[in-house]
Short mmCIF file of N, CA and C in Angstrom, two decimals:
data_model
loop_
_atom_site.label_atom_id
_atom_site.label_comp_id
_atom_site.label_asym_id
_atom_site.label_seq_id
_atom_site.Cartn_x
_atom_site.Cartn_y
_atom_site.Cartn_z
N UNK A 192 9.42 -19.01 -2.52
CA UNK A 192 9.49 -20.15 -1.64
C UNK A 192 10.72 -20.95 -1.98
N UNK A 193 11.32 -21.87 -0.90
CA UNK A 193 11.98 -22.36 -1.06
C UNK A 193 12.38 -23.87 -0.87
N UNK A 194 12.72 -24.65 -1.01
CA UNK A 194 12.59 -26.11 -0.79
C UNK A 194 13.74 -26.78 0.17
N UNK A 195 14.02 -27.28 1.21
CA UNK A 195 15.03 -27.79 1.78
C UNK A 195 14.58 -28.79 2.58
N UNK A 196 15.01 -29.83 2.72
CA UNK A 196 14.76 -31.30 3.36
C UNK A 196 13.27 -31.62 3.54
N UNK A 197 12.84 -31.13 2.25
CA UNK A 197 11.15 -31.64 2.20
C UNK A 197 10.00 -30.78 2.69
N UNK A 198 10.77 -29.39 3.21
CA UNK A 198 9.78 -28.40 3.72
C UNK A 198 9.86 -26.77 2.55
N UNK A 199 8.96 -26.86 3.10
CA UNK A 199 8.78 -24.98 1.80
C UNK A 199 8.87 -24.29 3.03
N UNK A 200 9.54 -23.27 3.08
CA UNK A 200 9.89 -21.97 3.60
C UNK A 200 9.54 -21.17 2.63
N UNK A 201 8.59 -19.94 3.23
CA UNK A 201 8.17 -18.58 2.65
C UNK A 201 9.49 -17.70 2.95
N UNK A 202 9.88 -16.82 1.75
CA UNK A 202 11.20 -15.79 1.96
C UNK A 202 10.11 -14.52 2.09
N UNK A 203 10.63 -13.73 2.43
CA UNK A 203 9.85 -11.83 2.07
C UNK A 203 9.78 -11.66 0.73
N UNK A 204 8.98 -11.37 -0.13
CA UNK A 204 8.91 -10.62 -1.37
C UNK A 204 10.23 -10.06 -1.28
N UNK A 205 10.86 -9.73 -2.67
CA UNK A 205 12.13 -8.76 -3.07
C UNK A 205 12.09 -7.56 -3.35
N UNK A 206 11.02 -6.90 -3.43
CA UNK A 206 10.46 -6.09 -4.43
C UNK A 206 10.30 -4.90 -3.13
N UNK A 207 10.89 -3.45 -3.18
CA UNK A 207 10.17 -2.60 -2.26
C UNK A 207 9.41 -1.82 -3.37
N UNK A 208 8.50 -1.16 -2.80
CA UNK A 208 7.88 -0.09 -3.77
C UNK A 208 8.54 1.00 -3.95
N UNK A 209 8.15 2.25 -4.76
CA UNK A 209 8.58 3.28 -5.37
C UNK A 209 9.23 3.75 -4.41
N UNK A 210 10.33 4.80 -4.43
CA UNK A 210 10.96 4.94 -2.75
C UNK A 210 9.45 6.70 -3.26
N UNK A 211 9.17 7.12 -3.95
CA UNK A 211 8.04 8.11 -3.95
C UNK A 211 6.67 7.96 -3.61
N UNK A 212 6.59 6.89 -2.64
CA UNK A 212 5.62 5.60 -2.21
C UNK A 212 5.54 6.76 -0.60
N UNK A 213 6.34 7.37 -0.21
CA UNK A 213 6.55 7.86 1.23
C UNK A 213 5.97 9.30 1.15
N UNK A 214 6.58 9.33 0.07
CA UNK A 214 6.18 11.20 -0.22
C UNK A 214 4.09 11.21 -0.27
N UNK A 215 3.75 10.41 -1.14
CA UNK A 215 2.63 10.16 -1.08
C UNK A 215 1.74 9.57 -0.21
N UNK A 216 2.01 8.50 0.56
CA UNK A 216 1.65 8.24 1.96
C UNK A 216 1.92 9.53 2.96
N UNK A 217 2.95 9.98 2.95
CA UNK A 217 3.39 11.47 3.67
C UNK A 217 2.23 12.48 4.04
N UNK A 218 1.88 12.80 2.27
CA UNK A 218 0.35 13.60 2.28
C UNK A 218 -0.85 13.02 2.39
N UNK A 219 -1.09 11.88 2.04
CA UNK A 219 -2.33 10.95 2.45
C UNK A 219 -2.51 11.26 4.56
N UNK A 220 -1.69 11.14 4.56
CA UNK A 220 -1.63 11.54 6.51
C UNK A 220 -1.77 12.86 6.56
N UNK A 221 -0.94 13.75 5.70
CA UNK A 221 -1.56 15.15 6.52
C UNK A 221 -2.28 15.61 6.02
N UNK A 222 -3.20 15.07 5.04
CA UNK A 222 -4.74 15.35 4.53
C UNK A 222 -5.85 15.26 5.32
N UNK A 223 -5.47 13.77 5.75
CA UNK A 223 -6.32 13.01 6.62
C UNK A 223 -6.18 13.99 8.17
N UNK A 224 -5.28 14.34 8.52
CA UNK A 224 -5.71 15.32 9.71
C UNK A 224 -5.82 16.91 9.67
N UNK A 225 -5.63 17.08 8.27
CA UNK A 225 -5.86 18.75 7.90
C UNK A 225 -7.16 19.13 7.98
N UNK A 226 -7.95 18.39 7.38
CA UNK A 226 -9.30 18.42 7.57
C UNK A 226 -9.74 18.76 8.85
N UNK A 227 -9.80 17.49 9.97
CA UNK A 227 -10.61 17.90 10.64
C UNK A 227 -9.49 19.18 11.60
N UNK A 228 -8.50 19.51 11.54
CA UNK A 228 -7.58 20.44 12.24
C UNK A 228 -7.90 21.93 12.04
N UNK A 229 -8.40 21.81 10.27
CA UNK A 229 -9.31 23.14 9.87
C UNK A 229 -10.17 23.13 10.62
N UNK A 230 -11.11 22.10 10.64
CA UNK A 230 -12.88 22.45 11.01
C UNK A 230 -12.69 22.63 12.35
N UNK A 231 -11.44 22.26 13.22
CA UNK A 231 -11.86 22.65 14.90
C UNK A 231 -10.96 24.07 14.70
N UNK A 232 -10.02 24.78 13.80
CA UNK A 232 -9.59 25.32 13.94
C UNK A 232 -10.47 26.58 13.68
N UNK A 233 -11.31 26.93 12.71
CA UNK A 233 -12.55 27.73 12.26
C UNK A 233 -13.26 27.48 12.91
N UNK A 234 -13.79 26.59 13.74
CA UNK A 234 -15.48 26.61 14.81
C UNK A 234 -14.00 27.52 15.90
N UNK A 235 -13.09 27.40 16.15
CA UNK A 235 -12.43 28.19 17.60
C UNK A 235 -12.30 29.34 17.27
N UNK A 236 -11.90 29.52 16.03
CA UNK A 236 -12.08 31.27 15.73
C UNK A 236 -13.50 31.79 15.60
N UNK A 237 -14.45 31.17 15.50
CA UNK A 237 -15.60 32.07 15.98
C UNK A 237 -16.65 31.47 16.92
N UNK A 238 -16.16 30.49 17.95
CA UNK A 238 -17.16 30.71 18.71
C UNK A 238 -16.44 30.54 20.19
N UNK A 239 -16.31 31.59 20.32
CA UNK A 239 -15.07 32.34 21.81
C UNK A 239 -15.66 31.54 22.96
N UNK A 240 -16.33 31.20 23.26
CA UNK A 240 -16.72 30.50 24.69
C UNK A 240 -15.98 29.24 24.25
N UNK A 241 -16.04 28.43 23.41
CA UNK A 241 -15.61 27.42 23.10
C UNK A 241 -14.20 27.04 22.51
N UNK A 242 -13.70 28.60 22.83
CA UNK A 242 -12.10 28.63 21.93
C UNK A 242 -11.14 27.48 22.28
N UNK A 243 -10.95 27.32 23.48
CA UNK A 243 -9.65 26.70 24.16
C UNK A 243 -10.08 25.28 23.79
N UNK A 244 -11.52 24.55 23.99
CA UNK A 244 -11.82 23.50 24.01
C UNK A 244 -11.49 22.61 22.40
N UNK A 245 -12.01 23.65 21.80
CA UNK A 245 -11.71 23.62 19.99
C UNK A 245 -10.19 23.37 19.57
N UNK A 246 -9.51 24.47 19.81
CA UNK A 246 -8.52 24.94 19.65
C UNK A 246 -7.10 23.87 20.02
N UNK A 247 -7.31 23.64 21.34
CA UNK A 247 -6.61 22.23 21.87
C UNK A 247 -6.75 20.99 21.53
N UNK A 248 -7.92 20.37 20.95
CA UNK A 248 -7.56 19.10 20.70
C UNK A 248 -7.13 19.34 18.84
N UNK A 249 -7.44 20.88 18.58
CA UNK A 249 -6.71 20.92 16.80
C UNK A 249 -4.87 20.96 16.88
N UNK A 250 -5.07 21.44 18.50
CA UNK A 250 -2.96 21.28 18.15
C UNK A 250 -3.02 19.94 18.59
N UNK A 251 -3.55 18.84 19.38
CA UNK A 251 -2.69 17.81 19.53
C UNK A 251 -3.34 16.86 18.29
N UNK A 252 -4.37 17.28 18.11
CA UNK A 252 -4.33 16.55 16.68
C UNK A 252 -3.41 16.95 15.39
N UNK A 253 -3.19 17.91 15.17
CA UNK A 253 -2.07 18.91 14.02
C UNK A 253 -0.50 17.81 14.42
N UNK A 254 -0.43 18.09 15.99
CA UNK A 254 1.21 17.69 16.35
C UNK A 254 0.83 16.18 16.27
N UNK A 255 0.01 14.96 16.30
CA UNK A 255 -0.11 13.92 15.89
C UNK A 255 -0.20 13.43 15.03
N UNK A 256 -0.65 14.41 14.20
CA UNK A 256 -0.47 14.04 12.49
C UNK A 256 1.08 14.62 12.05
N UNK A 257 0.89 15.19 12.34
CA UNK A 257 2.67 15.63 11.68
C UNK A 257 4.00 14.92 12.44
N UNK A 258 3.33 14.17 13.78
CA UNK A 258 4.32 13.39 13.60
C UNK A 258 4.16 11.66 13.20
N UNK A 259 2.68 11.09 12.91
CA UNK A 259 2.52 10.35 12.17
C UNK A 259 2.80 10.33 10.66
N UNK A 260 2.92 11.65 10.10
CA UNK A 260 3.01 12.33 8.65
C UNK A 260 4.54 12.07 8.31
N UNK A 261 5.28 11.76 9.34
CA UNK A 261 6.95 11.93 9.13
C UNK A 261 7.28 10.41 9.50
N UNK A 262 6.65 10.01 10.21
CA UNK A 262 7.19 8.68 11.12
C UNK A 262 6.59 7.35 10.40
N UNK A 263 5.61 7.38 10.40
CA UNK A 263 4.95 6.13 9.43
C UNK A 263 5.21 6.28 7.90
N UNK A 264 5.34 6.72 7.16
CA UNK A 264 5.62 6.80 5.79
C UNK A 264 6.55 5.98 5.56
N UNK A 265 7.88 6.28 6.43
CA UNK A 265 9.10 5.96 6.52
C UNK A 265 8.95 4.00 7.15
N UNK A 266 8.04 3.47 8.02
CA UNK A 266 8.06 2.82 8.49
C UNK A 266 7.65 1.65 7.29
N UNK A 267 6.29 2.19 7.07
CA UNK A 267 5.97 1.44 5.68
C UNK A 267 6.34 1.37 4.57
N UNK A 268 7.37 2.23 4.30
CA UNK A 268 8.24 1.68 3.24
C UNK A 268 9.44 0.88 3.27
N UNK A 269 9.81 0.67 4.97
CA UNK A 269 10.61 -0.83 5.69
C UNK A 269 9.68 -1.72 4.87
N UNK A 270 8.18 -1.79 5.41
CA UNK A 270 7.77 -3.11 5.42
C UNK A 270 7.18 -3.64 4.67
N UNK A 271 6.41 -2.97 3.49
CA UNK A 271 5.80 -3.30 1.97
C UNK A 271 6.81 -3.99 1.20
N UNK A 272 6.45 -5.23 0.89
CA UNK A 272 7.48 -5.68 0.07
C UNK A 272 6.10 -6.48 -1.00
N UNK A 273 6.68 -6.82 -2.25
CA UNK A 273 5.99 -7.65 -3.20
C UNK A 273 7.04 -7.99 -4.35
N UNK A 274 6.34 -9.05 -4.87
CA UNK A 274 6.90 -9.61 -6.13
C UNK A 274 6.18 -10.64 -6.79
N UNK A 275 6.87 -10.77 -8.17
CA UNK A 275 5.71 -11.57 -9.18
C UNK A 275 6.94 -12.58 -9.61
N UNK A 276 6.44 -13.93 -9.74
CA UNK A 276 7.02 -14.83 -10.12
C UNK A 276 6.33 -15.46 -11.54
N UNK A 277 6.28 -16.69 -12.00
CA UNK A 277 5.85 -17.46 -13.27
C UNK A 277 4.24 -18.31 -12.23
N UNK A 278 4.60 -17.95 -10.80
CA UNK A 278 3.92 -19.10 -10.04
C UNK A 278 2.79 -18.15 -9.49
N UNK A 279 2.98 -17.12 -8.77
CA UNK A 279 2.67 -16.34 -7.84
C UNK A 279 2.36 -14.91 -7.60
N UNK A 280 2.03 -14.21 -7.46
CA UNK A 280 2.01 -12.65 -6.76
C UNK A 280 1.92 -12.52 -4.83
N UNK A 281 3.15 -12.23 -4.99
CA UNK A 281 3.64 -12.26 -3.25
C UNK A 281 3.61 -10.94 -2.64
N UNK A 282 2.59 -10.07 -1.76
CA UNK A 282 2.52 -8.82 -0.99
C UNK A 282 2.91 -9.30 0.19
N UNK A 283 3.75 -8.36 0.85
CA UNK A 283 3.55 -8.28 2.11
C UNK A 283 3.69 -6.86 2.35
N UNK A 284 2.11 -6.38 3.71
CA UNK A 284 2.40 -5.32 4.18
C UNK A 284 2.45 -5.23 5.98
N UNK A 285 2.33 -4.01 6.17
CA UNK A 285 1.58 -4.05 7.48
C UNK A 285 2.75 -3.49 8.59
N UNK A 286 2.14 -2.78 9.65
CA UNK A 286 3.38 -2.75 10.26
C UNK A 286 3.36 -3.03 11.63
N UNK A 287 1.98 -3.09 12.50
CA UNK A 287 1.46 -3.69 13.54
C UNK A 287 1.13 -5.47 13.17
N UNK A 288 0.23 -4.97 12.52
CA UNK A 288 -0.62 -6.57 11.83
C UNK A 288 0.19 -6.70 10.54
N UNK A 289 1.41 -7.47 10.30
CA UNK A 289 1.78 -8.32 9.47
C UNK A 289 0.62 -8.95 8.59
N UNK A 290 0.70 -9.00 7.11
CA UNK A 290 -0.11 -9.57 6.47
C UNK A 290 1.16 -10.18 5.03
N UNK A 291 0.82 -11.42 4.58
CA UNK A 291 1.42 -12.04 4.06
C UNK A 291 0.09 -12.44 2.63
N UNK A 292 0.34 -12.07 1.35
CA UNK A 292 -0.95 -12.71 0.63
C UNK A 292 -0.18 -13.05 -0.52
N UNK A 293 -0.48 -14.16 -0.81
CA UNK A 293 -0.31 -15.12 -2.21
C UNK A 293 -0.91 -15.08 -2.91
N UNK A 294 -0.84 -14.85 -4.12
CA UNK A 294 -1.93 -14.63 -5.43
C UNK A 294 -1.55 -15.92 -6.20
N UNK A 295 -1.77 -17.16 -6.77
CA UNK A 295 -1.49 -17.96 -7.32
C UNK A 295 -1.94 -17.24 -8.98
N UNK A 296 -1.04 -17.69 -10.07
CA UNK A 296 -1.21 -17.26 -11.07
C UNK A 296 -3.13 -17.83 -11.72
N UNK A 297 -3.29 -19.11 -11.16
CA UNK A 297 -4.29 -19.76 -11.83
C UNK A 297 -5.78 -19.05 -10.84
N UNK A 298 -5.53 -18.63 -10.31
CA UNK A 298 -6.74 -17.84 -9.06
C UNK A 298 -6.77 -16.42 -9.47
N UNK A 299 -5.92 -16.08 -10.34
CA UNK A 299 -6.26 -14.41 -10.85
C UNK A 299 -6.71 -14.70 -11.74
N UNK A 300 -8.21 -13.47 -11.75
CA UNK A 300 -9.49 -13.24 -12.46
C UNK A 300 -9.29 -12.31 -13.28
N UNK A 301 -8.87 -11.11 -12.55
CA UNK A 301 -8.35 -9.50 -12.93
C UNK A 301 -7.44 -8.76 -12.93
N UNK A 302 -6.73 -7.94 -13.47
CA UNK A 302 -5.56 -7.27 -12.99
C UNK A 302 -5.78 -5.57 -13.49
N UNK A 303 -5.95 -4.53 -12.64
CA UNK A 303 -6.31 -3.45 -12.70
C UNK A 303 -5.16 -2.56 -12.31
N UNK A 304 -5.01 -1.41 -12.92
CA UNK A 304 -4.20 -0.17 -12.43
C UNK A 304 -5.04 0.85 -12.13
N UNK A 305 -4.60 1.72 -11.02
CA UNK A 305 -5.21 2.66 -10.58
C UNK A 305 -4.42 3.62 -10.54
N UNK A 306 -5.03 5.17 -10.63
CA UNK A 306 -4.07 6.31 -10.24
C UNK A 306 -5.02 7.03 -9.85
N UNK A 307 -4.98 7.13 -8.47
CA UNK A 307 -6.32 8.43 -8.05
C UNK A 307 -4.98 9.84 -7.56
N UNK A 308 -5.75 10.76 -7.90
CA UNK A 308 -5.17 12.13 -7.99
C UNK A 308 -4.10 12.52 -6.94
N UNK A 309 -4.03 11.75 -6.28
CA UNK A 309 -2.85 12.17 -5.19
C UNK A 309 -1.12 11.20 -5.85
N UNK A 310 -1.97 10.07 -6.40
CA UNK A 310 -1.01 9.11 -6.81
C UNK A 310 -0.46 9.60 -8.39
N UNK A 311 -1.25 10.51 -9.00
CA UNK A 311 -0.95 10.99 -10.15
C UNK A 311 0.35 12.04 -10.00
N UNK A 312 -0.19 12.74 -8.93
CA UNK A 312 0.84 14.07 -8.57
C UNK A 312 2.13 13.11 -8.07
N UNK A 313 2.22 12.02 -7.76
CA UNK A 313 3.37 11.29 -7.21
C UNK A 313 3.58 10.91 -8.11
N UNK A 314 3.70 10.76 -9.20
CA UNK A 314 4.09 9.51 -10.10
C UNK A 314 3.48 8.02 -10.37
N UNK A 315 2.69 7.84 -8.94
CA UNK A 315 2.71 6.47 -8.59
C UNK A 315 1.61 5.83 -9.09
N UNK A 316 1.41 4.15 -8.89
CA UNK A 316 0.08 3.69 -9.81
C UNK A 316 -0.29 2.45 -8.31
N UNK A 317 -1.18 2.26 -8.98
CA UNK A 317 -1.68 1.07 -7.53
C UNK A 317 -1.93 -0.46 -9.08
N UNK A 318 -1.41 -1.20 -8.43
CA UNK A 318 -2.18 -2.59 -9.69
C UNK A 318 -3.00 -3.83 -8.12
N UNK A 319 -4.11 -3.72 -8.66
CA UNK A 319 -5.41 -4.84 -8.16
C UNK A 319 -4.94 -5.56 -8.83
N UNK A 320 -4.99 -6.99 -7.74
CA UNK A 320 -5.12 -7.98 -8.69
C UNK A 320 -6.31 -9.15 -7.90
N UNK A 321 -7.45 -9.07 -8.77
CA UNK A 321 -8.56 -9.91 -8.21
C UNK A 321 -8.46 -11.24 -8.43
N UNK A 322 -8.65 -11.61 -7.07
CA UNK A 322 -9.20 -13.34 -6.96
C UNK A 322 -9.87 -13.99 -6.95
N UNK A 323 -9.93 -15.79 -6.82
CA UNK A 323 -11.30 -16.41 -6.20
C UNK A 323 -11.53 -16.21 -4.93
N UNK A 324 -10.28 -15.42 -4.33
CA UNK A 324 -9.90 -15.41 -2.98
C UNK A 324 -11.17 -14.67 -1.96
N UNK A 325 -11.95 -15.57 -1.27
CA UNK A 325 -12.64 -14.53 -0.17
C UNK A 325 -12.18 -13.79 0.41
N UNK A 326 -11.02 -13.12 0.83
CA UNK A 326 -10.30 -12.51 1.25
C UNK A 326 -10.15 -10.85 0.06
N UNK A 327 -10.42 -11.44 -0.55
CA UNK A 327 -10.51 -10.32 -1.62
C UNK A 327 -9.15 -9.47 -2.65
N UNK A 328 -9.22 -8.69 -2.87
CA UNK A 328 -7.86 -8.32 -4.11
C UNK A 328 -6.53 -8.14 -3.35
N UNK A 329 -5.85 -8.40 -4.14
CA UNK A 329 -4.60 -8.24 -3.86
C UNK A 329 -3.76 -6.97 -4.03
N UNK A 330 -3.47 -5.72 -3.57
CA UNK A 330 -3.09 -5.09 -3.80
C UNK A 330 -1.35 -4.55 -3.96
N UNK A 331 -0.76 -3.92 -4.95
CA UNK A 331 0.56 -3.62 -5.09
C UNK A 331 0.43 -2.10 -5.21
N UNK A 332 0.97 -1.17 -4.18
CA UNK A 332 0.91 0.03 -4.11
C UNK A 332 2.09 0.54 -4.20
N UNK A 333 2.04 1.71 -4.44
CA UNK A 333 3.60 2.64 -4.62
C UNK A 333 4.01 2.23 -5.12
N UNK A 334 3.61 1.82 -6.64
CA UNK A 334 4.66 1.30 -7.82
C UNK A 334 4.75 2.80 -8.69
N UNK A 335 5.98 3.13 -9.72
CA UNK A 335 6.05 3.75 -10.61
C UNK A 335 5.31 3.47 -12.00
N UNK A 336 4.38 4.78 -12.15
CA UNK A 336 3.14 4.50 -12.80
C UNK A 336 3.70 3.22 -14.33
N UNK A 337 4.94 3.83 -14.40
CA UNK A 337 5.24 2.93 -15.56
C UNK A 337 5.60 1.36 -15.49
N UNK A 338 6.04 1.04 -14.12
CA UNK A 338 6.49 -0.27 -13.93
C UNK A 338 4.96 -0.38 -13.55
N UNK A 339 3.88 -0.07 -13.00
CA UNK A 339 2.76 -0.56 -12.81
C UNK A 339 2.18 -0.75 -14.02
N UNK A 340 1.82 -0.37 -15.04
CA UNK A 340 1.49 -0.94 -16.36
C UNK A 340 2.18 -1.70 -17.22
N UNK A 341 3.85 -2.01 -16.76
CA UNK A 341 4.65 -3.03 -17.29
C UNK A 341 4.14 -4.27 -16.35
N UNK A 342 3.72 -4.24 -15.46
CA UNK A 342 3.68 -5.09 -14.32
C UNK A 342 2.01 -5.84 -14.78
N UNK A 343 1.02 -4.89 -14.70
CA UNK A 343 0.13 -4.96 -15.03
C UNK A 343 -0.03 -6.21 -16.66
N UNK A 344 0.52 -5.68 -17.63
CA UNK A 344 1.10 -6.40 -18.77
C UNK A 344 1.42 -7.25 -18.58
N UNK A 345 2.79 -7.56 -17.78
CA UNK A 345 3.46 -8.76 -17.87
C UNK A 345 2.18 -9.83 -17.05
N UNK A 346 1.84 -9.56 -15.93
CA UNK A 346 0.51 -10.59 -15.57
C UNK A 346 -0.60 -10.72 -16.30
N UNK A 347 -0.99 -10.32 -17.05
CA UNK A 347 -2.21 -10.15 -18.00
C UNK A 347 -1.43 -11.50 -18.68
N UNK A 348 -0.23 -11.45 -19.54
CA UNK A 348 0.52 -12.17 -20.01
C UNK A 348 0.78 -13.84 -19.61
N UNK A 349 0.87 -13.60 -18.31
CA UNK A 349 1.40 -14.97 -17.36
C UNK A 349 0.06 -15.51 -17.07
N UNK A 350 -0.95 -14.87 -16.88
CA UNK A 350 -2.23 -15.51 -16.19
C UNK A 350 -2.95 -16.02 -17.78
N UNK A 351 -2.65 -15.66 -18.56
CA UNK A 351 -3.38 -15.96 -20.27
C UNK A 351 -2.52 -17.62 -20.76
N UNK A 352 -1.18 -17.49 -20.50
CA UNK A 352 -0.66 -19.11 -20.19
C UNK A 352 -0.75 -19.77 -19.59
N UNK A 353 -1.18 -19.87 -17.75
CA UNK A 353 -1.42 -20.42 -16.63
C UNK A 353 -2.86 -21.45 -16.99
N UNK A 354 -2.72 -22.50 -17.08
CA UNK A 354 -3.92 -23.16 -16.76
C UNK A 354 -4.89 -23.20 -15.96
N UNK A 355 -6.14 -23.43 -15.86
CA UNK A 355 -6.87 -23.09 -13.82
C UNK A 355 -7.96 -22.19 -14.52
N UNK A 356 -9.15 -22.34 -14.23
CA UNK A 356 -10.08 -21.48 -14.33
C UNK A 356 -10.51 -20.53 -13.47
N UNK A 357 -9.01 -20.12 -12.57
CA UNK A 357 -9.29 -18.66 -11.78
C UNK A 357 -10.67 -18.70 -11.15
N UNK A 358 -11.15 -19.81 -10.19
CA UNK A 358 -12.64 -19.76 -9.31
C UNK A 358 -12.16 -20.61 -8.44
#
C-alpha cells in the first residue's frame, strides 16, 4: 500500500509464482479431463450402438481440455501475484473473478506447507496461511518447494513478534 494526499492505494503484490507453477497447473487440467475422456472413450469401444454418441462428446471434451491445458496455465501465471511484508500477506488471483486477500500479520493463526503428489513431481509447495478471517485461508501456490518453507519460516517468525491475538 501506498500513501499519497491522505489516501492508501492498494499496488498488485510483486511476487509471481514459480514460472513451474504452469507446467503443474498444465497437468492438473489434463488430468481433470483424461479421466472422464477415458471412461467415454472405453464405454464407446464396447458398446457399438452407442459408439458415436460416447465417442463425440470424448473428442470435444479431449480438444477442450487440451486447449484449456495450454491456454489457462499460461493465463494464470499473468495473474497470481503475492507477497509478504512486516505488515501483511498480499494474494492476488483469479482470472474471470479477480480476488484480492490481505492477511494482516496479527490475524494469522497458522501457517502450513503443502506438497500433494503432483506438486512434488513439480518441485512446487503450496503455504496456507489461516485466519480469523471468515472468508477462510489464505493461499500461496506455485511457490518453489524451498522458498515455500523459507517463506513458511520467515512468517512463523514475523507473526511470533506481531502483537494481536490472531481472533
Amino acid at each position: 500500500m501506498t500513501r499519497g494526499e491522505g489516501t492508501i492505494r492498494l499496488r498488485p503484490p510483486r511476487n509471481r509464482v514459480d514460472t513451474r507453477a504452469v507446467g503443474w497447473w498444465r497437468a492438473q487440467c489434463l488430468l481433470l479431463t483424461a479421466v472422464p475422456v477415458a471412461v467415454l472413450g472405453v464405454l464407446g469401444a464396447f458398446i457399438a450402438p452407442a459408439r458415436l454418441w460416447l465417442l463425440l462428446p470424448a473428442a470435444v471434451l479431449a480438444g477442450a481440455g487440451l486447449l484449456c491445458g495450454v491456454l489457462l496455465p499460461l493465463w494464470w501465471y499473468r495473474t497470481h501475484r503475492w507477497e509478504v511484508t512486516d505488515d501483511a500477506v498480499y494474494v492476488s488471483t483469479g482470472v474471470f473473478l479477480r480476488e484480492w486477500r490481505i492477511a494482516p500479520m496479527s490475524r494469522i493463526q497458522t501457517v502450513d506447507t503443502v506438497r500433494g503428489p503432483l506438486e512434488q513431481l513439480f518441485g512446487l509447495a503450496t503455504v496456507t496461511v489461516t485466519t480469523a478471517s471468515a472468508k477462510g485461508a489464505v493461499r500461496i501456490e506455485g511457490l518453489a518447494h524451498e522458498a515455500a518453507a523459507g517463506l513458511a519460516e520467515r512468517l512463523t517468525r514475523i507473526t511470533q513478534d506481531t502483537p494481536g491475538d490472531a481472533t
